[in-house]
XYZ file of C-alpha atoms in Angstrom:
228
model
C -5.805 26.580 -5.453
C -5.749 25.381 -9.013
C -7.776 22.228 -9.639
C -4.869 20.980 -11.763
C -2.250 21.554 -9.073
C 0.258 18.836 -8.294
C -0.833 16.350 -5.641
C 1.729 17.560 -3.127
C 0.722 21.196 -3.696
C -2.939 20.329 -3.200
C -2.156 18.756 0.148
C 0.803 20.650 1.533
C 0.823 18.416 4.578
C 1.968 15.593 2.300
C 5.219 17.459 1.692
C 5.815 17.766 5.416
C 5.015 14.094 5.929
C 6.567 12.339 2.969
C 9.725 14.414 2.585
C 10.172 15.674 6.117
C 10.146 12.220 7.653
C 13.202 11.214 5.599
C 15.138 14.178 6.944
C 14.207 13.410 10.554
C 14.927 9.710 10.068
C 18.413 10.346 8.699
C 19.123 12.838 11.468
C 17.948 10.310 14.062
C 20.203 7.569 12.679
C 23.149 9.962 12.522
C 22.657 10.922 16.174
C 22.217 7.314 17.296
C 25.349 6.092 15.513
C 27.381 8.892 17.096
C 29.171 7.948 20.318
C 28.500 11.384 21.837
C 26.179 11.448 24.867
C 24.696 14.774 23.785
C 23.845 13.249 20.400
C 22.015 10.419 22.140
C 19.945 12.857 24.205
C 19.083 14.900 21.110
C 17.940 11.652 19.485
C 14.962 11.609 21.877
C 13.799 14.982 20.568
C 14.275 13.968 16.939
C 12.567 10.609 17.578
C 9.540 12.396 18.986
C 9.313 14.697 15.956
C 9.806 11.783 13.556
C 7.045 9.756 15.210
C 4.421 12.436 14.769
C 5.615 13.553 11.341
C 4.621 10.322 9.626
C 3.438 6.851 10.630
C 6.574 5.001 9.576
C 8.523 7.119 12.047
C 7.690 4.568 14.723
C 9.750 2.004 12.869
C 12.628 4.457 12.771
C 12.630 4.236 16.574
C 12.865 0.438 16.395
C 15.706 0.635 13.898
C 17.523 3.036 16.224
C 17.076 0.496 19.041
C 18.513 -2.229 16.813
C 21.544 -0.049 16.045
C 22.143 0.512 19.764
C 21.967 -3.256 20.313
C 24.432 -3.955 17.503
C 26.796 -1.367 18.975
C 26.339 -3.036 22.385
C 25.308 0.199 24.105
C 23.064 -1.626 26.562
C 22.335 1.136 29.077
C 21.312 3.556 26.364
C 19.262 0.788 24.750
C 17.204 0.336 27.941
C 16.457 4.072 28.126
C 15.562 4.128 24.450
C 13.186 1.165 24.721
C 11.335 2.826 27.611
C 10.967 5.911 25.428
C 9.737 3.794 22.496
C 7.118 1.978 24.583
C 5.742 5.288 25.854
C 5.544 6.743 22.349
C 3.853 3.626 20.980
C 1.226 3.869 23.693
C 0.545 7.533 22.974
C 0.521 7.052 19.193
C -1.899 4.123 19.106
C -4.326 5.549 21.635
C -7.664 5.688 19.766
C -5.820 4.867 16.527
C -7.809 4.478 13.293
C -6.726 2.910 9.993
C -5.560 5.247 7.276
C -7.372 5.921 4.019
C -7.255 3.114 1.406
C -5.505 0.815 3.881
C -6.556 -2.823 3.552
C -4.089 -5.316 5.004
C -6.224 -8.416 4.549
C -6.847 -7.781 0.845
C -3.153 -7.106 0.204
C -2.169 -10.388 1.874
C -4.627 -12.237 -0.352
C -2.649 -11.070 -3.397
C 1.071 -11.547 -2.568
C 2.074 -11.075 -6.203
C 0.465 -7.627 -6.302
C 1.966 -6.818 -2.913
C 5.470 -7.690 -4.127
C 5.091 -5.661 -7.328
C 3.831 -2.712 -5.300
C 6.898 -2.887 -3.039
C 9.273 -3.070 -5.994
C 7.612 -0.238 -7.933
C 7.869 1.857 -4.764
C 11.655 1.466 -4.904
C 11.852 2.067 -8.636
C 9.102 4.662 -9.093
C 11.661 7.166 -10.378
C 11.142 5.332 -13.685
C 7.922 7.334 -13.971
C 10.111 10.321 -14.851
C 11.478 8.408 -17.845
C 8.237 7.214 -19.405
C 4.558 7.900 -18.759
C 3.398 4.747 -20.494
C 1.628 2.707 -17.847
C 2.737 -0.834 -18.755
C 6.356 0.132 -19.487
C 6.548 2.196 -16.306
C 5.318 -0.685 -14.145
C 7.833 -3.119 -15.623
C 10.730 -0.643 -15.545
C 9.946 0.492 -12.015
C 9.694 -3.065 -10.685
C 12.946 -4.073 -12.406
C 14.789 -0.994 -11.162
C 13.398 -1.535 -7.673
C 14.605 -5.140 -7.699
C 18.126 -4.058 -8.679
C 18.274 -1.427 -5.932
C 16.932 -3.681 -3.166
C 19.067 -6.707 -4.038
C 22.239 -4.619 -4.455
C 21.815 -2.841 -1.124
C 20.812 -6.055 0.648
C 23.933 -7.866 -0.543
C 26.428 -5.070 0.164
C 25.014 -3.927 3.497
C 24.110 -7.484 4.509
C 27.749 -8.565 4.254
C 28.815 -5.568 6.315
C 26.137 -6.211 8.942
C 27.142 -9.858 9.369
C 30.746 -8.780 9.842
C 29.685 -6.080 12.302
C 27.660 -8.507 14.412
C 30.180 -11.342 14.555
C 33.433 -9.365 14.216
C 32.580 -5.950 15.657
C 36.159 -4.715 15.921
C 36.709 -5.218 12.192
C 33.754 -3.122 11.047
C 33.331 0.643 11.250
C 30.339 1.837 13.304
C 29.657 4.743 10.943
C 28.391 2.380 8.242
C 25.464 1.484 10.473
C 23.963 4.764 9.299
C 23.683 3.312 5.787
C 22.186 0.088 7.165
C 19.631 2.051 9.181
C 18.611 4.126 6.155
C 18.165 0.984 4.067
C 16.155 -0.695 6.803
C 13.922 2.350 7.171
C 13.196 2.535 3.460
C 12.628 -1.220 3.277
C 10.086 -1.110 6.104
C 8.399 1.914 4.530
C 8.024 0.076 1.220
C 6.605 -2.976 2.995
C 4.084 -0.789 4.825
C 2.954 0.719 1.522
C 2.714 -2.739 -0.011
C 0.759 -4.186 2.907
C -1.666 -1.273 3.126
C -2.142 -0.511 -0.573
C -0.833 -3.522 -2.497
C -4.413 -4.676 -3.086
C -4.844 -1.682 -5.423
C -2.095 -2.990 -7.698
C 1.510 -2.236 -8.632
C 0.504 1.303 -9.554
C -0.010 2.085 -5.847
C 3.763 2.200 -5.479
C 4.002 4.770 -8.266
C 2.011 7.484 -6.517
C 3.598 10.924 -6.813
C 3.880 11.238 -3.051
C 6.226 8.223 -2.980
C 8.501 9.177 -5.895
C 11.088 10.921 -3.715
C 11.716 7.637 -1.876
C 12.941 6.069 -5.107
C 15.333 8.954 -5.688
C 16.567 8.621 -2.109
C 17.073 4.879 -2.683
C 19.200 5.561 -5.763
C 21.296 8.072 -3.821
C 21.699 5.562 -1.004
C 22.857 2.887 -3.444
C 25.292 5.328 -5.080
C 26.804 6.401 -1.742
C 27.009 2.800 -0.543
C 28.795 1.679 -3.709
C 31.247 4.582 -3.545
C 32.045 3.987 0.091
C 32.571 0.227 -0.054
C 34.402 0.308 -3.390
C 36.830 2.907 -2.006
C 37.452 0.745 1.078
C 38.554 -2.244 -0.997
């Protein structure tokens, strides 16, 4: 291997983790939102794969449980929660903290934590400029726009879905689940690596999340604008 190889070529497992977990997460949410019983059963298989593909996969299981609760599918929710508890027990058996993870230090610097979360969302700005200071500012600003926009649009839909379920389409819960998954992922990165600084959110292995966030915002805007 070349010593100058890209980070994700150096550690091929990073590709399987960082990119693959998005695919499995989206597939899981698609299966959960579906009203088909076979889709629900397949969700157990996908949930298992997602869990052991990357650490944030566990939170994908919790988001799926939340979706089932919102859709008032109580029997399936009970089965799913039993499955989640079992997987949590297996996953955290003899668990050790990951490399460069320091929760206590990150919490001591909430400003750095917040900037790390925002640059995670807007790290695609790194493709525009390689100047450190400009990239940090641009990435944080872009991240703020993406998060706030999605939170407002999907938040309004979610409130309507919870309190007026018959007036809101179930299929849009897929978009809510994707946003929730990415939000939790960014918070995990911020909590574990925010102590390093805002640049921790700009790591190459996280850049695809920013692109996914932009695509999610684009699809969300198209869908809700067309429905008005």
